[in-house]
CSV table of C-alpha atoms and ligand atoms in Angstrom, one decimal:
chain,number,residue,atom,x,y,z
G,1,UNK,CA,89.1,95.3,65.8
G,2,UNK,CA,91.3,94.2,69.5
G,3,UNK,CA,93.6,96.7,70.8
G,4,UNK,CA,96.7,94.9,70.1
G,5,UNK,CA,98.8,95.4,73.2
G,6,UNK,CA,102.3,94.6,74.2
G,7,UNK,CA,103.3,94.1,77.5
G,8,UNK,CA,106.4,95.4,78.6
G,9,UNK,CA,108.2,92.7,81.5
G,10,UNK,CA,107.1,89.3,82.1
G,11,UNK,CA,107.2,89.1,85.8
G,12,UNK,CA,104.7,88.6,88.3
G,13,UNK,CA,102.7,91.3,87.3
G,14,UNK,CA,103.3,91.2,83.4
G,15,UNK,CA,102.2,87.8,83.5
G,16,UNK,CA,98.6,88.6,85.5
G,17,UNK,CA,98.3,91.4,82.8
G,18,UNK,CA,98.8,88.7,79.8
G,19,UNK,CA,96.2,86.1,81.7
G,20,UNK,CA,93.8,89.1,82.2
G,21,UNK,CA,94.1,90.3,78.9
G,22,UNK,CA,93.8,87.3,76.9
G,23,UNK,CA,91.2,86.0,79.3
G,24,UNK,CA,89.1,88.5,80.9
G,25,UNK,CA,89.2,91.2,78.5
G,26,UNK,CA,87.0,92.1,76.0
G,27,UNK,CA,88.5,94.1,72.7
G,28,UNK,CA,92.3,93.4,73.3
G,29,UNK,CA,94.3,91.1,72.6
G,30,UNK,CA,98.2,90.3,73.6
G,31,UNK,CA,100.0,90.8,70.3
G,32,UNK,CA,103.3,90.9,71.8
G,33,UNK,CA,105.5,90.1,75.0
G,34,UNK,CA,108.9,91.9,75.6
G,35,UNK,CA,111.0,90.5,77.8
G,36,UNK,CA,114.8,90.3,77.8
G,37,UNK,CA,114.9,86.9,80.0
G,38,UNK,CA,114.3,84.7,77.7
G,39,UNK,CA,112.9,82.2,80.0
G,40,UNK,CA,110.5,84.8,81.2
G,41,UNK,CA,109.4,85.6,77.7
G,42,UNK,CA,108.7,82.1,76.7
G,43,UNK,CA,106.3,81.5,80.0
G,44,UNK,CA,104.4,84.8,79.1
G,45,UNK,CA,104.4,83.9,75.2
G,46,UNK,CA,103.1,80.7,75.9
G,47,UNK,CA,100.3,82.2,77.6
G,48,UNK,CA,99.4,84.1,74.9
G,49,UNK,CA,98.6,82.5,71.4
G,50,UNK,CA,99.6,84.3,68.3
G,51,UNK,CA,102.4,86.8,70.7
G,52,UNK,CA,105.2,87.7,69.3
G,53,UNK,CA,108.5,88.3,71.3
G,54,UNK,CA,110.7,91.3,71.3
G,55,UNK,CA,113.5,92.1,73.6
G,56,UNK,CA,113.1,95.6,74.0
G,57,UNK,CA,110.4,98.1,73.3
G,58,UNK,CA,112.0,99.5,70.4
G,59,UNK,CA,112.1,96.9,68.1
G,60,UNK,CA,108.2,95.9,68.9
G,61,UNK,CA,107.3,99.3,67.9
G,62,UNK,CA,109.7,99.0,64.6
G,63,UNK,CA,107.9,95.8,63.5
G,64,UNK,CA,104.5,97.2,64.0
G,65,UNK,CA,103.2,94.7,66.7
G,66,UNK,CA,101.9,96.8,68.6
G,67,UNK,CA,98.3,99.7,69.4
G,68,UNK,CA,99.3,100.3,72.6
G,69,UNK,CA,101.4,99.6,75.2
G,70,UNK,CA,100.9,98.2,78.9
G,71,UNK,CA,104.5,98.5,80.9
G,72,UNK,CA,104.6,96.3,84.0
G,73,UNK,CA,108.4,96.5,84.6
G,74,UNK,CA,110.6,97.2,87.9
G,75,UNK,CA,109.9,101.0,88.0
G,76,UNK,CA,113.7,102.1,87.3
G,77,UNK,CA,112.5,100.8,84.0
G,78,UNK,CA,109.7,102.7,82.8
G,79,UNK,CA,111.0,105.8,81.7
G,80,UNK,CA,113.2,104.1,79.1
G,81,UNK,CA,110.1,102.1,77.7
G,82,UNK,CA,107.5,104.9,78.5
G,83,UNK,CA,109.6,107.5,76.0
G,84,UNK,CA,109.9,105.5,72.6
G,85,UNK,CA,106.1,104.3,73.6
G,86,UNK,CA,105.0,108.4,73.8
G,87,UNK,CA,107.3,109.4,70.3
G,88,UNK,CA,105.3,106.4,68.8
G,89,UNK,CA,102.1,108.7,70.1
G,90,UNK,CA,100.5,105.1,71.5
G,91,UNK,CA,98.3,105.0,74.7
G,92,UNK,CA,100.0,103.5,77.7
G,93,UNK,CA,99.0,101.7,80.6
G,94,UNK,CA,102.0,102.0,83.2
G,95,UNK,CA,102.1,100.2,86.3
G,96,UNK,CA,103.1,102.0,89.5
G,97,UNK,CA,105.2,104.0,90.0
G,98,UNK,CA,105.1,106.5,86.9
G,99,UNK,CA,108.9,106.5,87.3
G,100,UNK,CA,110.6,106.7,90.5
G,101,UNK,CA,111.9,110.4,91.0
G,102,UNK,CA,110.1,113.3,90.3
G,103,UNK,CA,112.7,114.8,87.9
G,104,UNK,CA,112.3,111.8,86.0
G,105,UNK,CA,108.3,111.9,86.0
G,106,UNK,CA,108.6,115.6,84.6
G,107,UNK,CA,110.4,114.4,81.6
G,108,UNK,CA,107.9,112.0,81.2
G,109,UNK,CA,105.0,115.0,81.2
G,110,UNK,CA,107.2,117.0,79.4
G,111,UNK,CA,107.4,114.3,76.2
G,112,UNK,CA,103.7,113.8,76.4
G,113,UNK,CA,102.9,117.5,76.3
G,114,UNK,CA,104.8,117.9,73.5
G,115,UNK,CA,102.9,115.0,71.5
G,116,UNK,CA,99.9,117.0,72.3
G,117,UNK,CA,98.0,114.3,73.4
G,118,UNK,CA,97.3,112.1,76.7
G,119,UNK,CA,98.5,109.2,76.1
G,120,UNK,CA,99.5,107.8,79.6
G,121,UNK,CA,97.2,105.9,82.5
G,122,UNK,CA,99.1,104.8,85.9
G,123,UNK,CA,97.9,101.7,86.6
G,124,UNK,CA,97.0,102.8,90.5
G,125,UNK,CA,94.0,100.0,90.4
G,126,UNK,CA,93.2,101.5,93.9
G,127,UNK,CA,90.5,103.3,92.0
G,128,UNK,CA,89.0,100.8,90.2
G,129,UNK,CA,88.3,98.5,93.6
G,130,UNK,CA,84.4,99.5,94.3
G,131,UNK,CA,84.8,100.2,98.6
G,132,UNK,CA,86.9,102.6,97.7
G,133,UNK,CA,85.4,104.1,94.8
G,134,UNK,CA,81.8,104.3,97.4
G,135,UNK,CA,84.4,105.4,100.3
G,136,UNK,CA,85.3,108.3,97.8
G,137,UNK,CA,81.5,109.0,96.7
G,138,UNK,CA,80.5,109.2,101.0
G,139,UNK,CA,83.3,111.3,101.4
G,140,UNK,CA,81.7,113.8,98.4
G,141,UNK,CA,78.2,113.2,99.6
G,142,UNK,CA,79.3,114.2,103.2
G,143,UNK,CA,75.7,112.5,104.2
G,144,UNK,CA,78.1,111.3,107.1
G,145,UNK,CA,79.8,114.8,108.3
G,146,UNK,CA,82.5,116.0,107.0
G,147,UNK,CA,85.9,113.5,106.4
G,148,UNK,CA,88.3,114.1,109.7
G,149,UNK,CA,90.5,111.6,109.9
G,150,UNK,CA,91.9,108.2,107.6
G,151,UNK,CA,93.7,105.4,109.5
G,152,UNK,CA,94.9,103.1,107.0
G,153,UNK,CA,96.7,99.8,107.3
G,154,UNK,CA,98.7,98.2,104.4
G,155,UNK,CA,100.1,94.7,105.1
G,156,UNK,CA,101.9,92.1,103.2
G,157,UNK,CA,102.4,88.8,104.1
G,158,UNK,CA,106.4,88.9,102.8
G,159,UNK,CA,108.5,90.8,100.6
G,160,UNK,CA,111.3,89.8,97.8
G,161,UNK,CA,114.9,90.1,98.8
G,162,UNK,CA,115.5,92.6,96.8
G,163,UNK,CA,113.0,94.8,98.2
G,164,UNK,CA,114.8,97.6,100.2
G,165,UNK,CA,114.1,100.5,102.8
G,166,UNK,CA,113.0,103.1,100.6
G,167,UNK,CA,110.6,100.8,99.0
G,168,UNK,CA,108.8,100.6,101.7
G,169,UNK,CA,107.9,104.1,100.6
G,170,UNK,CA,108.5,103.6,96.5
G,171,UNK,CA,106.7,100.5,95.7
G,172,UNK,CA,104.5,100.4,98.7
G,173,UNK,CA,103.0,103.7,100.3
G,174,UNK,CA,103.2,104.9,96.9
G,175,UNK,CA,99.7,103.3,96.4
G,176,UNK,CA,98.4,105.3,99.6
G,177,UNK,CA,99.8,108.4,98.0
G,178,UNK,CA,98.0,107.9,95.6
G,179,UNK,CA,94.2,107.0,96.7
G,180,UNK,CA,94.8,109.4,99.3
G,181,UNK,CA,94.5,112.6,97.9
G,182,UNK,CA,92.0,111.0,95.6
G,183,UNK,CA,89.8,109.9,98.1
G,184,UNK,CA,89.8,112.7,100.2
G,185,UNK,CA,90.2,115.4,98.0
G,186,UNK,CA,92.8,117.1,99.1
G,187,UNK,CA,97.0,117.8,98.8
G,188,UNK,CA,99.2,116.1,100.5
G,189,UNK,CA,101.6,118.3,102.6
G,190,UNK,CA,103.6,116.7,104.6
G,191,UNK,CA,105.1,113.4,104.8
G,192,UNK,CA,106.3,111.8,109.1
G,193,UNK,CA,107.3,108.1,109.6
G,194,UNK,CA,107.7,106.6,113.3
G,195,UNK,CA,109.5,103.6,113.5
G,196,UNK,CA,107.2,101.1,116.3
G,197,UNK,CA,109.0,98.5,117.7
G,198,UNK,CA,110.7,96.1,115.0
G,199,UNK,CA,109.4,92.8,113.8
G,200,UNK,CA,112.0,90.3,114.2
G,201,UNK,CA,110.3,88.2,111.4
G,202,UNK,CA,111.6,91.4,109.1
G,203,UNK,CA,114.2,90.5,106.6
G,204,UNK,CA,117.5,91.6,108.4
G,205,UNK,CA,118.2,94.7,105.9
G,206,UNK,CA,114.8,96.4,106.6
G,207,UNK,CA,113.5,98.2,109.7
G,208,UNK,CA,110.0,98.2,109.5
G,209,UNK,CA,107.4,97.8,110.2
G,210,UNK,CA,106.4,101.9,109.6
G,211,UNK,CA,104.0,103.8,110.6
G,212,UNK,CA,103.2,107.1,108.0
G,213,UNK,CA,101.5,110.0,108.6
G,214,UNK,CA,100.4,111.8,106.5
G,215,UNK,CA,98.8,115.7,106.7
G,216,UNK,CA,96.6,117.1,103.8
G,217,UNK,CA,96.2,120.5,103.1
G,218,UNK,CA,92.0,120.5,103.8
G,219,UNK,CA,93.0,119.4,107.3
G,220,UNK,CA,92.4,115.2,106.8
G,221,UNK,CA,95.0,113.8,108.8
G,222,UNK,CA,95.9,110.1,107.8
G,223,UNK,CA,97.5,107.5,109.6
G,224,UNK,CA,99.1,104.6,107.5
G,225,UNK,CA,100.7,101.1,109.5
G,226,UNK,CA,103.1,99.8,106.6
G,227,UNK,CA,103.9,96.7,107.5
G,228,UNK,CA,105.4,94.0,105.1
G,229,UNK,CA,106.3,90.9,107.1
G,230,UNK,CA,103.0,89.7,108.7
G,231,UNK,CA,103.2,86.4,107.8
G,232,UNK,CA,99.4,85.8,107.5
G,233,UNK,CA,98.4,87.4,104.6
G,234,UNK,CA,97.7,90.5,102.8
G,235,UNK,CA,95.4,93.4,103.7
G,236,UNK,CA,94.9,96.8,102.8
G,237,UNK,CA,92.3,98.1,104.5
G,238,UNK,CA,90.7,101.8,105.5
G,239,UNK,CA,88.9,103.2,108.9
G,240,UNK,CA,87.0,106.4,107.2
G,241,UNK,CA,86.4,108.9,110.7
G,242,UNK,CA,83.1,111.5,109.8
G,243,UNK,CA,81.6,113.7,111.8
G,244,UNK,CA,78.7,111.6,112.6
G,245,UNK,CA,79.5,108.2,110.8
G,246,UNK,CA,82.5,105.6,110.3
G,247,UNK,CA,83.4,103.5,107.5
G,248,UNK,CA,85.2,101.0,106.8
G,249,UNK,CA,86.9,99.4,103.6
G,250,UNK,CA,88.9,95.5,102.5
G,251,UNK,CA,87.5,94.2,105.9
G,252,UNK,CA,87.8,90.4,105.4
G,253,UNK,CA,84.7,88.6,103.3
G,254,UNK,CA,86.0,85.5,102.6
G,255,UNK,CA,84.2,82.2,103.4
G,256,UNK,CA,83.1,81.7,106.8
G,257,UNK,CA,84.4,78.5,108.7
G,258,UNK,CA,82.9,77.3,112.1
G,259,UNK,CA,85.4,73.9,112.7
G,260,UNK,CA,86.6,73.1,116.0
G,261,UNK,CA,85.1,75.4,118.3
G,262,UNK,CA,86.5,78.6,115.8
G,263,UNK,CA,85.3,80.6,113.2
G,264,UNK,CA,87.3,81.8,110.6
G,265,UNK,CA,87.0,84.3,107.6
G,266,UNK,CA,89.0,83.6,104.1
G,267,UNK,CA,91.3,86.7,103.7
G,268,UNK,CA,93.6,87.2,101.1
G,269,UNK,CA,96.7,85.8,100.4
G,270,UNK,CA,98.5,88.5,98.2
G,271,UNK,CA,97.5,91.4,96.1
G,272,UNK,CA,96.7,89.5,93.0
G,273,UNK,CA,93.7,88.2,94.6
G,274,UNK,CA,92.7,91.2,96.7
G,275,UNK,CA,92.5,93.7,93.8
G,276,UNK,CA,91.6,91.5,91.3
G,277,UNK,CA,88.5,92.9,90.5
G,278,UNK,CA,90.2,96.4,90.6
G,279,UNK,CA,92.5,95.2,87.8
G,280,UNK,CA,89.9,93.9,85.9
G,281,UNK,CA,88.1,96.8,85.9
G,282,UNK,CA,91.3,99.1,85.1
G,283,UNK,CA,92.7,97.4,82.2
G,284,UNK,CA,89.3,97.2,80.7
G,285,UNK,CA,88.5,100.5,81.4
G,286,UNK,CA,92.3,101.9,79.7
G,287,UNK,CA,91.0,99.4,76.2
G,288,UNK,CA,88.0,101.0,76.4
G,289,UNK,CA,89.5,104.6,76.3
G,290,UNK,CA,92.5,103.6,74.6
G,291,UNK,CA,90.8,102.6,71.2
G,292,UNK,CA,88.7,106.4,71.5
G,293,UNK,CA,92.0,107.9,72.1
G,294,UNK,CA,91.8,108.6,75.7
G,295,UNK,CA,92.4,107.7,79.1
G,296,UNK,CA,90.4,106.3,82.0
G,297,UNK,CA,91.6,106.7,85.2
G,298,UNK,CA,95.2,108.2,86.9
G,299,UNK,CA,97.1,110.6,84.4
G,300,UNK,CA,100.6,111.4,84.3
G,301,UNK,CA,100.4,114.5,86.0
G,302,UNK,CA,98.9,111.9,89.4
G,303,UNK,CA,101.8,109.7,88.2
G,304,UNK,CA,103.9,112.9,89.2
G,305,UNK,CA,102.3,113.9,92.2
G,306,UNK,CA,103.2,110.8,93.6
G,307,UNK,CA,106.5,110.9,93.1
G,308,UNK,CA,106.6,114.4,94.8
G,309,UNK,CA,105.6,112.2,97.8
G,310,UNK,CA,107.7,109.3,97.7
G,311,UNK,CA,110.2,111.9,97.5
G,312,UNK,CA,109.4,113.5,100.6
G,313,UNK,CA,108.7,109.8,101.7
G,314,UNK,CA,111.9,108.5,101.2
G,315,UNK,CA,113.0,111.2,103.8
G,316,UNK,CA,111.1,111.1,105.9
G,317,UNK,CA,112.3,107.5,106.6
G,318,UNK,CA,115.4,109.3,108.0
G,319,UNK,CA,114.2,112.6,109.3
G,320,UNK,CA,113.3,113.4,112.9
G,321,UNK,CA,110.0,115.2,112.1
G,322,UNK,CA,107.8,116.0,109.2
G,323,UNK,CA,109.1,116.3,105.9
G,324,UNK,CA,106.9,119.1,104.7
G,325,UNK,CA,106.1,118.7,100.7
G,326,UNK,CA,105.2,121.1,97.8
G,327,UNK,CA,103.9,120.7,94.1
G,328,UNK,CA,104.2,123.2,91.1
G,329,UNK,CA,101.2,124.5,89.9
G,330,UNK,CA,99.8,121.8,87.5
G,331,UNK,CA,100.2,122.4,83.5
G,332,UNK,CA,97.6,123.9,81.6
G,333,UNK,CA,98.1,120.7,79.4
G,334,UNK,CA,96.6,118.8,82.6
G,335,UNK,CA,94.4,120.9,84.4
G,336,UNK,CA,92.0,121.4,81.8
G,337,UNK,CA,91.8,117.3,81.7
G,338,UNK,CA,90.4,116.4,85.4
G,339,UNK,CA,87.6,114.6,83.6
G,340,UNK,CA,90.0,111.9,82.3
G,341,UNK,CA,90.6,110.8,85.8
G,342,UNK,CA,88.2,108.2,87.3
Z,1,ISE,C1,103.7,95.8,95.3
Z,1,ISE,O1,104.6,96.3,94.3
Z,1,ISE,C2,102.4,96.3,95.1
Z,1,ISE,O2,102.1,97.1,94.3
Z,1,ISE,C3,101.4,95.9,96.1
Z,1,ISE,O3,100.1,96.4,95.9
Z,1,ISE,C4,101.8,96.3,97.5
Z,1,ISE,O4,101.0,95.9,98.5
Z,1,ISE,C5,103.2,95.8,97.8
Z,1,ISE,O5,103.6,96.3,99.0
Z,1,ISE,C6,104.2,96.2,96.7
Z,1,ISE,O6,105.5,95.7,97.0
């Protein structure tokens, strides 16, 4: 039978979840959408045949609409929907950022341990996109040398107005924080940002854009250009330096234009397109574990690690130098479960 899923906040990224589901999937189906705006709710509902609406998480779970769970909130929201979600021991497919402090990720970890099951995927669909998941597998293989160096760039064409300094960090570098590690297989240790000169095009409350560095403990060293106001587009993209070799990753592939003595590449326009495939792939992958009671990709314990970053992140925005950073050695609960990640 299809996973019935509810999806938790009908926004921009509730309602690519709800087309993808119902339209891509295979072995799911949207059984609910729960959404306090009721204008919201209605758009996502009529996306959806057969959904049923629910304000809040609670009283989807109480009218047994739901086999799991798929929370694509504003982050200050997810603990509150990813703790009646755990007590109801369903599996979970949380977008980004787990939650958005690390003393509010442990009490995340802490209510799944004590279910004694994994029940929670982050949806960091970095993983799923294939460069980066070959980028990862040339990094193992070292048939290039060894990995020395990572410059990364992270662009988006424009930001919402109520997207603020630290999320330049919380909703944005938090996706680098993430493949990072995972990529290069390593801990991140310190957290610096440098401020270049500002973009005038910048809404006036932020300063950016940034530029992050970031230093891991196996002696990868990665530089990051976050930059949210380029006006052109979106790209996210990855310069991989070896010892012998370099790579590179979301280089433009688009159709090619020759018209008026140019030639022009498509890019992308926003994230939706660029990682579609990696969605795609993630949400299928999470129904595919989900109904064998498991999880494919990120677990809560990255979810946490993460947010031991964006903490360190955060100030760094302020601080003159490094912001050096340090994790607690990883539960028993989750170390025995590397497998579960992609
Ligand atoms: C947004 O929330 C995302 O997750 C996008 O991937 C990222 O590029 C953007 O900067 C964020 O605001």
């Amino acid at each position: 039978a299809d996973l019935r899923v509810g999806v938790v906040g009908a926004g921009a990224m509730g309602a690519d979840h709800v087309k993808r589901i119902t339209r891509t999937i295979t072995g799911a189906t949207v059984s609910a959408i729960v959404e306090p705006d009721p204008g919201r709710r209605a758009a996502a509902l009529a996306l959806a045949t057969g959904a049923a609406g629910f304000e809040n998480i609670e009283d989807a779970l109480a009218a047994g609409a739901v086999d799991a769970v798929l929370i694509a909130t504003p982050g200050r929201f997810h603990e509150p929907v990813l703790m009646p979600a755990i007590a109801a021991g369903l599996p979970i497919l949380c977008e980004k950022p787990l939650t958005q402090d690390p003393e509010s990720s442990w009490r995340v970890l802490e209510a799944e341990m004590a279910g004694g099951k994994q029940l929670i995927q982050v949806g960091f669909m970095r993983r799923f996109d294939r460069e980066y998941e070959e980028l990862r597998r040339l990094i193992e293989a070292k048939t290039a040398g060894e990995l020395l160096m990572l410059h990364a760039v992270h662009r988006n064409a424009s930001v919402p107005d109520n997207y603020i300094q630290s999320m330049l960090i919380t909703d944005s570098v938090v996706h680098e924080f993430d493949v990072v590690p995972w990529l290069a297989g390593g801990t991140i240790t310190s957290v610096e940002v440098k401020y270049p000169k500002r973009n005038s095009l910048s809404p006036d409350h932020l300063r950016e854009p940034i530029l992050v560095l970031m230093e891991l403990d196996n002696g990868v060293l990665v530089d990051l250009e976050m930059n949210v106001s380029v006006q052109f587009g979106y790209q996210v993209a990855t310069e991989a330096v070896f010892e012998k070799g370099i790579a590179r990753t979301g280089q433009p592939s688009g159709l090619q234009l020759w018209e008026d003595a140019t030639f022009k590449i498509g890019d992308h326009a926003d994230f939706t397109t660029r990682f579609r495939e990696a969605y795609d792939r993630q949400v299928q992958a999470w129904v595919d574990a989900a109904k064998q009671g498991t999880i494919a990709g990120p677990s809560a314990w990255d979810g946490y690690k993460v947010a031991v970053a964006c903490e360190a992140g955060v100030k760094a925005l302020e601080a003159a130098g490094p912001v050096a950073l340090e994790l607690p050695a990883v539960p028993a609960f989750y170390a025995g479960r590397a497998a579960a990640s992609v």
